[in-house]
JSON list of C-alpha atoms and ligand atoms in Angstrom, two decimals:
[
{"chain": "A", "resi": 1, "resn": "MET", "atom": "CA", "xyz": [139.96, -13.64, 84.27]},
{"chain": "A", "resi": 2, "resn": "ASP", "atom": "CA", "xyz": [138.43, -10.41, 85.53]},
{"chain": "A", "resi": 3, "resn": "TYR", "atom": "CA", "xyz": [134.96, -11.73, 86.19]},
{"chain": "A", "resi": 4, "resn": "LYS", "atom": "CA", "xyz": [132.51, -14.46, 85.28]},
{"chain": "A", "resi": 5, "resn": "ILE", "atom": "CA", "xyz": [128.76, -13.80, 85.36]},
{"chain": "A", "resi": 6, "resn": "THR", "atom": "CA", "xyz": [126.12, -16.54, 85.27]},
{"chain": "A", "resi": 7, "resn": "TRP", "atom": "CA", "xyz": [122.43, -15.88, 84.68]},
{"chain": "A", "resi": 8, "resn": "LEU", "atom": "CA", "xyz": [120.32, -17.98, 87.07]},
{"chain": "A", "resi": 9, "resn": "GLY", "atom": "CA", "xyz": [117.00, -17.00, 85.52]},
{"chain": "A", "resi": 10, "resn": "HIS", "atom": "CA", "xyz": [114.81, -13.93, 86.07]},
{"chain": "A", "resi": 11, "resn": "ALA", "atom": "CA", "xyz": [117.04, -11.31, 87.79]},
{"chain": "A", "resi": 12, "resn": "ALA", "atom": "CA", "xyz": [119.24, -13.79, 89.65]},
{"chain": "A", "resi": 13, "resn": "LEU", "atom": "CA", "xyz": [122.95, -13.67, 88.86]},
{"chain": "A", "resi": 14, "resn": "GLN", "atom": "CA", "xyz": [126.11, -15.25, 90.15]},
{"chain": "A", "resi": 15, "resn": "LEU", "atom": "CA", "xyz": [129.21, -13.12, 89.81]},
{"chain": "A", "resi": 16, "resn": "GLU", "atom": "CA", "xyz": [132.64, -14.61, 90.38]},
{"chain": "A", "resi": 17, "resn": "ILE", "atom": "CA", "xyz": [135.41, -12.11, 90.99]},
{"chain": "A", "resi": 18, "resn": "GLU", "atom": "CA", "xyz": [138.87, -13.48, 91.74]},
{"chain": "A", "resi": 19, "resn": "GLY", "atom": "CA", "xyz": [137.71, -16.27, 94.03]},
{"chain": "A", "resi": 20, "resn": "THR", "atom": "CA", "xyz": [134.83, -14.35, 95.60]},
{"chain": "A", "resi": 21, "resn": "THR", "atom": "CA", "xyz": [131.28, -15.39, 94.79]},
{"chain": "A", "resi": 22, "resn": "LEU", "atom": "CA", "xyz": [128.49, -12.81, 94.71]},
{"chain": "A", "resi": 23, "resn": "LEU", "atom": "CA", "xyz": [124.84, -13.71, 94.29]},
{"chain": "A", "resi": 24, "resn": "VAL", "atom": "CA", "xyz": [122.45, -11.03, 93.07]},
{"chain": "A", "resi": 25, "resn": "ASP", "atom": "CA", "xyz": [118.69, -11.15, 93.72]},
{"chain": "A", "resi": 26, "resn": "PRO", "atom": "CA", "xyz": [118.61, -14.89, 94.59]},
{"chain": "A", "resi": 27, "resn": "PHE", "atom": "CA", "xyz": [115.06, -15.84, 93.56]},
{"chain": "A", "resi": 28, "resn": "PHE", "atom": "CA", "xyz": [115.42, -19.63, 93.80]},
{"chain": "A", "resi": 29, "resn": "PRO", "atom": "CA", "xyz": [114.04, -21.76, 92.47]},
{"chain": "A", "resi": 30, "resn": "ASN", "atom": "CA", "xyz": [112.40, -19.55, 89.86]},
{"chain": "A", "resi": 31, "resn": "PRO", "atom": "CA", "xyz": [110.20, -20.61, 86.93]},
{"chain": "A", "resi": 32, "resn": "ALA", "atom": "CA", "xyz": [113.03, -19.88, 84.45]},
{"chain": "A", "resi": 33, "resn": "ALA", "atom": "CA", "xyz": [115.69, -21.81, 86.35]},
{"chain": "A", "resi": 34, "resn": "SER", "atom": "CA", "xyz": [114.19, -24.67, 88.33]},
{"chain": "A", "resi": 35, "resn": "PHE", "atom": "CA", "xyz": [117.71, -26.16, 88.58]},
{"chain": "A", "resi": 36, "resn": "SER", "atom": "CA", "xyz": [118.80, -23.43, 91.02]},
{"chain": "A", "resi": 37, "resn": "ASN", "atom": "CA", "xyz": [118.95, -24.97, 94.45]},
{"chain": "A", "resi": 38, "resn": "PRO", "atom": "CA", "xyz": [119.04, -22.54, 97.40]},
{"chain": "A", "resi": 39, "resn": "ASP", "atom": "CA", "xyz": [120.24, -25.38, 99.64]},
{"chain": "A", "resi": 40, "resn": "THR", "atom": "CA", "xyz": [123.49, -25.94, 97.76]},
{"chain": "A", "resi": 41, "resn": "ILE", "atom": "CA", "xyz": [124.39, -22.68, 96.03]},
{"chain": "A", "resi": 42, "resn": "ALA", "atom": "CA", "xyz": [127.46, -20.88, 97.42]},
{"chain": "A", "resi": 43, "resn": "ALA", "atom": "CA", "xyz": [127.86, -17.20, 98.21]},
{"chain": "A", "resi": 44, "resn": "ASP", "atom": "CA", "xyz": [130.31, -14.90, 99.97]},
{"chain": "A", "resi": 45, "resn": "TYR", "atom": "CA", "xyz": [128.14, -11.81, 99.39]},
{"chain": "A", "resi": 46, "resn": "ILE", "atom": "CA", "xyz": [124.50, -11.41, 98.38]},
{"chain": "A", "resi": 47, "resn": "LEU", "atom": "CA", "xyz": [123.42, -8.21, 96.66]},
{"chain": "A", "resi": 48, "resn": "VAL", "atom": "CA", "xyz": [119.71, -7.35, 96.87]},
{"chain": "A", "resi": 49, "resn": "THR", "atom": "CA", "xyz": [118.48, -4.56, 94.59]},
{"chain": "A", "resi": 50, "resn": "HIS", "atom": "CA", "xyz": [115.05, -4.06, 96.20]},
{"chain": "A", "resi": 51, "resn": "GLY", "atom": "CA", "xyz": [112.45, -5.58, 98.48]},
{"chain": "A", "resi": 52, "resn": "HIS", "atom": "CA", "xyz": [110.19, -7.45, 96.05]},
{"chain": "A", "resi": 53, "resn": "GLY", "atom": "CA", "xyz": [109.88, -11.18, 96.56]},
{"chain": "A", "resi": 54, "resn": "ASP", "atom": "CA", "xyz": [111.32, -12.07, 93.15]},
{"chain": "A", "resi": 55, "resn": "HIS", "atom": "CA", "xyz": [114.55, -10.30, 94.23]},
{"chain": "A", "resi": 56, "resn": "VAL", "atom": "CA", "xyz": [114.89, -10.88, 97.98]},
{"chain": "A", "resi": 57, "resn": "GLY", "atom": "CA", "xyz": [114.11, -14.51, 97.16]},
{"chain": "A", "resi": 58, "resn": "LYS", "atom": "CA", "xyz": [116.04, -16.90, 99.40]},
{"chain": "A", "resi": 59, "resn": "ALA", "atom": "CA", "xyz": [118.58, -14.26, 100.48]},
{"chain": "A", "resi": 60, "resn": "VAL", "atom": "CA", "xyz": [117.99, -14.85, 104.21]},
{"chain": "A", "resi": 61, "resn": "THR", "atom": "CA", "xyz": [118.29, -18.65, 104.01]},
{"chain": "A", "resi": 62, "resn": "ILE", "atom": "CA", "xyz": [121.39, -18.60, 101.80]},
{"chain": "A", "resi": 63, "resn": "ALA", "atom": "CA", "xyz": [123.10, -15.82, 103.78]},
{"chain": "A", "resi": 64, "resn": "LYS", "atom": "CA", "xyz": [122.67, -17.75, 107.02]},
{"chain": "A", "resi": 65, "resn": "ARG", "atom": "CA", "xyz": [123.81, -21.09, 105.58]},
{"chain": "A", "resi": 66, "resn": "CYS", "atom": "CA", "xyz": [126.86, -19.57, 103.85]},
{"chain": "A", "resi": 67, "resn": "ASP", "atom": "CA", "xyz": [127.60, -16.91, 106.48]},
{"chain": "A", "resi": 68, "resn": "ALA", "atom": "CA", "xyz": [127.42, -14.49, 103.55]},
{"chain": "A", "resi": 69, "resn": "MET", "atom": "CA", "xyz": [127.06, -10.74, 103.93]},
{"chain": "A", "resi": 70, "resn": "VAL", "atom": "CA", "xyz": [124.03, -9.09, 102.34]},
{"chain": "A", "resi": 71, "resn": "ILE", "atom": "CA", "xyz": [124.72, -5.76, 100.63]},
{"chain": "A", "resi": 72, "resn": "CYS", "atom": "CA", "xyz": [121.59, -3.63, 100.18]},
{"chain": "A", "resi": 73, "resn": "ASN", "atom": "CA", "xyz": [119.91, -0.39, 101.19]},
{"chain": "A", "resi": 74, "resn": "ALA", "atom": "CA", "xyz": [119.52, 0.49, 104.90]},
{"chain": "A", "resi": 75, "resn": "GLU", "atom": "CA", "xyz": [115.81, -0.41, 105.13]},
{"chain": "A", "resi": 76, "resn": "ILE", "atom": "CA", "xyz": [116.26, -3.89, 103.67]},
{"chain": "A", "resi": 77, "resn": "ALA", "atom": "CA", "xyz": [119.38, -4.36, 105.83]},
{"chain": "A", "resi": 78, "resn": "ASP", "atom": "CA", "xyz": [117.38, -3.55, 108.99]},
{"chain": "A", "resi": 79, "resn": "TRP", "atom": "CA", "xyz": [114.75, -6.10, 107.91]},
{"chain": "A", "resi": 80, "resn": "MET", "atom": "CA", "xyz": [117.43, -8.77, 107.21]},
{"chain": "A", "resi": 81, "resn": "LYS", "atom": "CA", "xyz": [119.01, -8.18, 110.64]},
{"chain": "A", "resi": 82, "resn": "LYS", "atom": "CA", "xyz": [115.79, -9.36, 112.31]},
{"chain": "A", "resi": 83, "resn": "PHE", "atom": "CA", "xyz": [116.56, -12.80, 110.89]},
{"chain": "A", "resi": 84, "resn": "GLY", "atom": "CA", "xyz": [120.16, -12.72, 112.14]},
{"chain": "A", "resi": 85, "resn": "VAL", "atom": "CA", "xyz": [121.68, -11.99, 108.75]},
{"chain": "A", "resi": 86, "resn": "LYS", "atom": "CA", "xyz": [125.04, -10.22, 108.42]},
{"chain": "A", "resi": 87, "resn": "THR", "atom": "CA", "xyz": [124.53, -7.04, 106.39]},
{"chain": "A", "resi": 88, "resn": "HIS", "atom": "CA", "xyz": [126.27, -3.98, 105.06]},
{"chain": "A", "resi": 89, "resn": "SER", "atom": "CA", "xyz": [123.86, -1.17, 104.34]},
{"chain": "A", "resi": 90, "resn": "GLN", "atom": "CA", "xyz": [124.46, 1.61, 101.85]},
{"chain": "A", "resi": 91, "resn": "HIS", "atom": "CA", "xyz": [122.23, 4.09, 100.15]},
{"chain": "A", "resi": 92, "resn": "LEU", "atom": "CA", "xyz": [121.70, 5.68, 96.77]},
{"chain": "A", "resi": 93, "resn": "GLY", "atom": "CA", "xyz": [124.83, 7.41, 95.51]},
{"chain": "A", "resi": 94, "resn": "GLY", "atom": "CA", "xyz": [126.98, 5.95, 98.29]},
{"chain": "A", "resi": 95, "resn": "GLY", "atom": "CA", "xyz": [129.86, 3.59, 97.61]},
{"chain": "A", "resi": 96, "resn": "PHE", "atom": "CA", "xyz": [131.96, 1.28, 99.77]},
{"chain": "A", "resi": 97, "resn": "SER", "atom": "CA", "xyz": [135.16, -0.69, 99.12]},
{"chain": "A", "resi": 98, "resn": "TYR", "atom": "CA", "xyz": [134.75, -4.42, 99.74]},
{"chain": "A", "resi": 99, "resn": "PRO", "atom": "CA", "xyz": [137.64, -6.87, 99.25]},
{"chain": "A", "resi": 100, "resn": "PHE", "atom": "CA", "xyz": [136.25, -7.77, 95.78]},
{"chain": "A", "resi": 101, "resn": "GLY", "atom": "CA", "xyz": [135.67, -4.20, 94.59]},
{"chain": "A", "resi": 102, "resn": "TYR", "atom": "CA", "xyz": [133.93, -0.87, 95.12]},
{"chain": "A", "resi": 103, "resn": "VAL", "atom": "CA", "xyz": [130.12, -1.00, 95.13]},
{"chain": "A", "resi": 104, "resn": "LYS", "atom": "CA", "xyz": [127.98, 2.07, 94.58]},
{"chain": "A", "resi": 105, "resn": "LEU", "atom": "CA", "xyz": [124.19, 2.09, 94.84]},
{"chain": "A", "resi": 106, "resn": "THR", "atom": "CA", "xyz": [122.50, 3.71, 91.87]},
{"chain": "A", "resi": 107, "resn": "MET", "atom": "CA", "xyz": [118.95, 4.94, 91.45]},
{"chain": "A", "resi": 108, "resn": "ALA", "atom": "CA", "xyz": [116.21, 2.76, 90.00]},
{"chain": "A", "resi": 109, "resn": "LEU", "atom": "CA", "xyz": [112.65, 3.72, 89.11]},
{"chain": "A", "resi": 110, "resn": "HIS", "atom": "CA", "xyz": [110.57, 1.02, 90.75]},
{"chain": "A", "resi": 111, "resn": "GLY", "atom": "CA", "xyz": [109.05, -0.03, 94.12]},
{"chain": "A", "resi": 112, "resn": "SER", "atom": "CA", "xyz": [110.69, -1.85, 97.04]},
{"chain": "A", "resi": 113, "resn": "CYS", "atom": "CA", "xyz": [108.05, -3.19, 99.47]},
{"chain": "A", "resi": 114, "resn": "LEU", "atom": "CA", "xyz": [109.29, -6.31, 101.26]},
{"chain": "A", "resi": 115, "resn": "PRO", "atom": "CA", "xyz": [107.37, -9.64, 101.09]},
{"chain": "A", "resi": 116, "resn": "ASP", "atom": "CA", "xyz": [105.75, -9.14, 104.54]},
{"chain": "A", "resi": 117, "resn": "GLY", "atom": "CA", "xyz": [104.68, -5.57, 103.69]},
{"chain": "A", "resi": 118, "resn": "SER", "atom": "CA", "xyz": [107.60, -3.90, 105.52]},
{"chain": "A", "resi": 119, "resn": "CYS", "atom": "CA", "xyz": [109.09, -0.77, 104.00]},
{"chain": "A", "resi": 120, "resn": "GLY", "atom": "CA", "xyz": [112.03, -1.67, 101.78]},
{"chain": "A", "resi": 121, "resn": "GLY", "atom": "CA", "xyz": [113.17, 1.90, 101.17]},
{"chain": "A", "resi": 122, "resn": "ASN", "atom": "CA", "xyz": [114.02, 2.89, 97.63]},
{"chain": "A", "resi": 123, "resn": "PRO", "atom": "CA", "xyz": [114.95, 0.41, 94.92]},
{"chain": "A", "resi": 124, "resn": "ALA", "atom": "CA", "xyz": [118.51, 0.45, 93.67]},
{"chain": "A", "resi": 125, "resn": "GLY", "atom": "CA", "xyz": [120.97, -0.74, 91.07]},
{"chain": "A", "resi": 126, "resn": "PHE", "atom": "CA", "xyz": [124.64, -1.55, 91.69]},
{"chain": "A", "resi": 127, "resn": "LEU", "atom": "CA", "xyz": [127.73, -0.19, 90.02]},
{"chain": "A", "resi": 128, "resn": "ILE", "atom": "CA", "xyz": [130.66, -2.46, 90.84]},
{"chain": "A", "resi": 129, "resn": "THR", "atom": "CA", "xyz": [134.23, -1.34, 90.15]},
{"chain": "A", "resi": 130, "resn": "LEU", "atom": "CA", "xyz": [136.72, -4.22, 90.10]},
{"chain": "A", "resi": 131, "resn": "ALA", "atom": "CA", "xyz": [140.41, -4.04, 91.01]},
{"chain": "A", "resi": 132, "resn": "SER", "atom": "CA", "xyz": [141.16, -4.04, 87.28]},
{"chain": "A", "resi": 133, "resn": "GLY", "atom": "CA", "xyz": [139.11, -0.84, 86.92]},
{"chain": "A", "resi": 134, "resn": "LYS", "atom": "CA", "xyz": [136.38, -2.61, 84.92]},
{"chain": "A", "resi": 135, "resn": "LYS", "atom": "CA", "xyz": [132.87, -1.55, 85.88]},
{"chain": "A", "resi": 136, "resn": "ILE", "atom": "CA", "xyz": [129.77, -3.72, 85.95]},
{"chain": "A", "resi": 137, "resn": "TYR", "atom": "CA", "xyz": [126.38, -2.01, 86.12]},
{"chain": "A", "resi": 138, "resn": "LEU", "atom": "CA", "xyz": [123.46, -4.05, 87.43]},
{"chain": "A", "resi": 139, "resn": "ALA", "atom": "CA", "xyz": [120.42, -1.86, 86.79]},
{"chain": "A", "resi": 140, "resn": "GLY", "atom": "CA", "xyz": [117.96, -3.77, 88.99]},
{"chain": "A", "resi": 141, "resn": "ASP", "atom": "CA", "xyz": [114.26, -3.46, 88.23]},
{"chain": "A", "resi": 142, "resn": "THR", "atom": "CA", "xyz": [113.82, -0.05, 86.67]},
{"chain": "A", "resi": 143, "resn": "GLY", "atom": "CA", "xyz": [112.15, 2.07, 84.09]},
{"chain": "A", "resi": 144, "resn": "LEU", "atom": "CA", "xyz": [114.26, 4.15, 81.73]},
{"chain": "A", "resi": 145, "resn": "PHE", "atom": "CA", "xyz": [115.75, 7.32, 83.26]},
{"chain": "A", "resi": 146, "resn": "GLY", "atom": "CA", "xyz": [117.91, 10.02, 81.71]},
{"chain": "A", "resi": 147, "resn": "ASP", "atom": "CA", "xyz": [120.56, 9.83, 84.42]},
{"chain": "A", "resi": 148, "resn": "MET", "atom": "CA", "xyz": [121.66, 6.52, 82.94]},
{"chain": "A", "resi": 149, "resn": "ARG", "atom": "CA", "xyz": [123.81, 8.87, 80.87]},
{"chain": "A", "resi": 150, "resn": "LEU", "atom": "CA", "xyz": [125.69, 9.86, 84.05]},
{"chain": "A", "resi": 151, "resn": "ILE", "atom": "CA", "xyz": [126.24, 6.22, 84.95]},
{"chain": "A", "resi": 152, "resn": "GLY", "atom": "CA", "xyz": [127.48, 5.65, 81.40]},
{"chain": "A", "resi": 153, "resn": "GLU", "atom": "CA", "xyz": [130.00, 8.47, 81.79]},
{"chain": "A", "resi": 154, "resn": "GLU", "atom": "CA", "xyz": [131.86, 6.26, 84.27]},
{"chain": "A", "resi": 155, "resn": "GLY", "atom": "CA", "xyz": [132.75, 3.86, 81.44]},
{"chain": "A", "resi": 156, "resn": "ILE", "atom": "CA", "xyz": [130.80, 0.63, 81.77]},
{"chain": "A", "resi": 157, "resn": "ASP", "atom": "CA", "xyz": [132.34, -2.68, 80.74]},
{"chain": "A", "resi": 158, "resn": "LEU", "atom": "CA", "xyz": [129.15, -4.69, 81.24]},
{"chain": "A", "resi": 159, "resn": "ALA", "atom": "CA", "xyz": [125.56, -3.57, 81.82]},
{"chain": "A", "resi": 160, "resn": "VAL", "atom": "CA", "xyz": [122.89, -6.03, 82.96]},
{"chain": "A", "resi": 161, "resn": "ILE", "atom": "CA", "xyz": [119.45, -4.57, 82.32]},
{"chain": "A", "resi": 162, "resn": "PRO", "atom": "CA", "xyz": [115.81, -5.67, 82.36]},
{"chain": "A", "resi": 163, "resn": "ILE", "atom": "CA", "xyz": [113.90, -5.96, 79.06]},
{"chain": "A", "resi": 164, "resn": "GLY", "atom": "CA", "xyz": [110.72, -7.75, 80.17]},
{"chain": "A", "resi": 165, "resn": "ASP", "atom": "CA", "xyz": [108.30, -4.79, 80.03]},
{"chain": "A", "resi": 166, "resn": "ASN", "atom": "CA", "xyz": [105.22, -4.51, 82.28]},
{"chain": "A", "resi": 167, "resn": "PHE", "atom": "CA", "xyz": [107.20, -4.27, 85.57]},
{"chain": "A", "resi": 168, "resn": "THR", "atom": "CA", "xyz": [110.40, -2.74, 84.12]},
{"chain": "A", "resi": 169, "resn": "MET", "atom": "CA", "xyz": [111.77, -1.31, 80.90]},
{"chain": "A", "resi": 170, "resn": "GLY", "atom": "CA", "xyz": [110.61, -3.15, 77.82]},
{"chain": "A", "resi": 171, "resn": "PRO", "atom": "CA", "xyz": [112.73, -3.80, 74.75]},
{"chain": "A", "resi": 172, "resn": "SER", "atom": "CA", "xyz": [112.43, -0.34, 73.16]},
{"chain": "A", "resi": 173, "resn": "ASP", "atom": "CA", "xyz": [113.28, 1.57, 76.35]},
{"chain": "A", "resi": 174, "resn": "ALA", "atom": "CA", "xyz": [116.05, -0.95, 77.09]},
{"chain": "A", "resi": 175, "resn": "LEU", "atom": "CA", "xyz": [117.51, -0.12, 73.67]},
{"chain": "A", "resi": 176, "resn": "ARG", "atom": "CA", "xyz": [117.44, 3.57, 74.63]},
{"chain": "A", "resi": 177, "resn": "ALA", "atom": "CA", "xyz": [119.11, 2.63, 77.94]},
{"chain": "A", "resi": 178, "resn": "VAL", "atom": "CA", "xyz": [121.98, 1.00, 76.04]},
{"chain": "A", "resi": 179, "resn": "LYS", "atom": "CA", "xyz": [122.39, 4.21, 74.03]},
{"chain": "A", "resi": 180, "resn": "LEU", "atom": "CA", "xyz": [122.63, 6.24, 77.27]},
{"chain": "A", "resi": 181, "resn": "LEU", "atom": "CA", "xyz": [124.89, 3.78, 79.10]},
{"chain": "A", "resi": 182, "resn": "GLN", "atom": "CA", "xyz": [127.14, 2.94, 76.13]},
{"chain": "A", "resi": 183, "resn": "PRO", "atom": "CA", "xyz": [128.52, -0.19, 77.79]},
{"chain": "A", "resi": 184, "resn": "ARG", "atom": "CA", "xyz": [131.08, -2.38, 76.01]},
{"chain": "A", "resi": 185, "resn": "ALA", "atom": "CA", "xyz": [128.67, -5.30, 76.50]},
{"chain": "A", "resi": 186, "resn": "VAL", "atom": "CA", "xyz": [125.09, -5.80, 77.69]},
{"chain": "A", "resi": 187, "resn": "ILE", "atom": "CA", "xyz": [123.15, -8.78, 79.06]},
{"chain": "A", "resi": 188, "resn": "PRO", "atom": "CA", "xyz": [119.32, -8.66, 79.07]},
{"chain": "A", "resi": 189, "resn": "ILE", "atom": "CA", "xyz": [117.49, -10.15, 82.08]},
{"chain": "A", "resi": 190, "resn": "HIS", "atom": "CA", "xyz": [114.08, -10.04, 83.84]},
{"chain": "A", "resi": 191, "resn": "TYR", "atom": "CA", "xyz": [112.19, -11.42, 80.84]},
{"chain": "A", "resi": 192, "resn": "SER", "atom": "CA", "xyz": [110.30, -14.61, 79.91]},
{"chain": "A", "resi": 193, "resn": "THR", "atom": "CA", "xyz": [110.09, -15.81, 83.52]},
{"chain": "A", "resi": 194, "resn": "TRP", "atom": "CA", "xyz": [106.33, -15.63, 83.09]},
{"chain": "A", "resi": 195, "resn": "GLU", "atom": "CA", "xyz": [104.11, -15.08, 80.05]},
{"chain": "A", "resi": 196, "resn": "LEU", "atom": "CA", "xyz": [103.47, -11.50, 81.23]},
{"chain": "A", "resi": 197, "resn": "ILE", "atom": "CA", "xyz": [107.09, -10.53, 80.58]},
{"chain": "A", "resi": 198, "resn": "ALA", "atom": "CA", "xyz": [107.78, -12.83, 77.61]},
{"chain": "A", "resi": 199, "resn": "GLN", "atom": "CA", "xyz": [110.23, -11.21, 75.17]},
{"chain": "A", "resi": 200, "resn": "ASP", "atom": "CA", "xyz": [112.29, -12.25, 72.16]},
{"chain": "A", "resi": 201, "resn": "ALA", "atom": "CA", "xyz": [115.82, -11.43, 73.37]},
{"chain": "A", "resi": 202, "resn": "ASP", "atom": "CA", "xyz": [117.43, -12.38, 70.06]},
{"chain": "A", "resi": 203, "resn": "LYS", "atom": "CA", "xyz": [115.25, -9.89, 68.21]},
{"chain": "A", "resi": 204, "resn": "TRP", "atom": "CA", "xyz": [116.18, -7.21, 70.78]},
{"chain": "A", "resi": 205, "resn": "ALA", "atom": "CA", "xyz": [119.85, -8.12, 70.44]},
{"chain": "A", "resi": 206, "resn": "GLU", "atom": "CA", "xyz": [119.65, -7.60, 66.68]},
{"chain": "A", "resi": 207, "resn": "GLN", "atom": "CA", "xyz": [118.27, -4.07, 67.18]},
{"chain": "A", "resi": 208, "resn": "VAL", "atom": "CA", "xyz": [121.01, -3.22, 69.68]},
{"chain": "A", "resi": 209, "resn": "ARG", "atom": "CA", "xyz": [123.69, -4.53, 67.31]},
{"chain": "A", "resi": 210, "resn": "THR", "atom": "CA", "xyz": [122.28, -2.49, 64.43]},
{"chain": "A", "resi": 211, "resn": "GLN", "atom": "CA", "xyz": [121.92, 0.76, 66.37]},
{"chain": "A", "resi": 212, "resn": "THR", "atom": "CA", "xyz": [124.85, 0.75, 68.84]},
{"chain": "A", "resi": 213, "resn": "LYS", "atom": "CA", "xyz": [128.46, -0.46, 69.15]},
{"chain": "A", "resi": 214, "resn": "THR", "atom": "CA", "xyz": [127.59, -2.53, 72.23]},
{"chain": "A", "resi": 215, "resn": "GLU", "atom": "CA", "xyz": [128.15, -6.28, 72.20]},
{"chain": "A", "resi": 216, "resn": "VAL", "atom": "CA", "xyz": [124.95, -8.10, 73.19]},
{"chain": "A", "resi": 217, "resn": "VAL", "atom": "CA", "xyz": [125.26, -11.31, 75.15]},
{"chain": "A", "resi": 218, "resn": "VAL", "atom": "CA", "xyz": [122.02, -13.30, 75.26]},
{"chain": "A", "resi": 219, "resn": "LEU", "atom": "CA", "xyz": [122.36, -16.04, 77.87]},
{"chain": "A", "resi": 220, "resn": "LYS", "atom": "CA", "xyz": [120.09, -18.97, 78.63]},
{"chain": "A", "resi": 221, "resn": "PRO", "atom": "CA", "xyz": [119.48, -19.58, 82.34]},
{"chain": "A", "resi": 222, "resn": "GLY", "atom": "CA", "xyz": [122.58, -21.37, 83.65]},
{"chain": "A", "resi": 223, "resn": "GLU", "atom": "CA", "xyz": [124.91, -19.95, 81.00]},
{"chain": "A", "resi": 224, "resn": "SER", "atom": "CA", "xyz": [127.88, -17.72, 81.77]},
{"chain": "A", "resi": 225, "resn": "TYR", "atom": "CA", "xyz": [129.81, -14.86, 80.23]},
{"chain": "A", "resi": 226, "resn": "GLN", "atom": "CA", "xyz": [133.44, -14.43, 81.15]},
{"chain": "A", "resi": 227, "resn": "VAL", "atom": "CA", "xyz": [135.83, -11.51, 80.71]},
{"chain": "B", "resi": 1, "resn": "NI", "atom": "NI1", "xyz": [110.55, -5.56, 91.47]},
{"chain": "B", "resi": 2, "resn": "MN", "atom": "MN1", "xyz": [111.21, -7.97, 89.59]}
]
């Protein structure tokens, strides 16, 4: 197994890579996954894409309980440090080799204010290169941008992208994103958490299948995809 990814509702993900557990944007419990319990979930690393409350979530609590390291931009890392959290800060375009793989921060078109109003720097996505060479692109909250083509040039095995509209790309721009990224597979997230971002993922999947060669994996909260 190269990796196993589990959707924990909204933008929260659990990524298992050869015995290492990564949590991404741990918004627990969230309206789409009330089963997610921040008091019991395990993590070795926590990746936070940006400062918004539905992404920072319970990162501080979980990081302290699990002695997990938070990987994020420098501004969010400085904020986390105030709570005694172990962090590794990076910034857009910069990569670092962790024991589980190489993580590069990518641009995202969005905001990043932290829950208490502190400056959260710029929002980001993550491009993770595993030991096997497979690359996973987590777009974070973002609008469509043309440089997704550059990210796609790296050869993406799996892209995880928002389709909810209103706060991020909606279905039609997310379809264009798949065409720029050309991943082998794509998982849609950040939709149907609330009525405001309600989307029909199966309908979107059908459009992607018709117009691209990308495999679409529509998960329900709690379900996993394994490669
Ligand atoms: Ni956001
Ligand atoms: Mn969000």
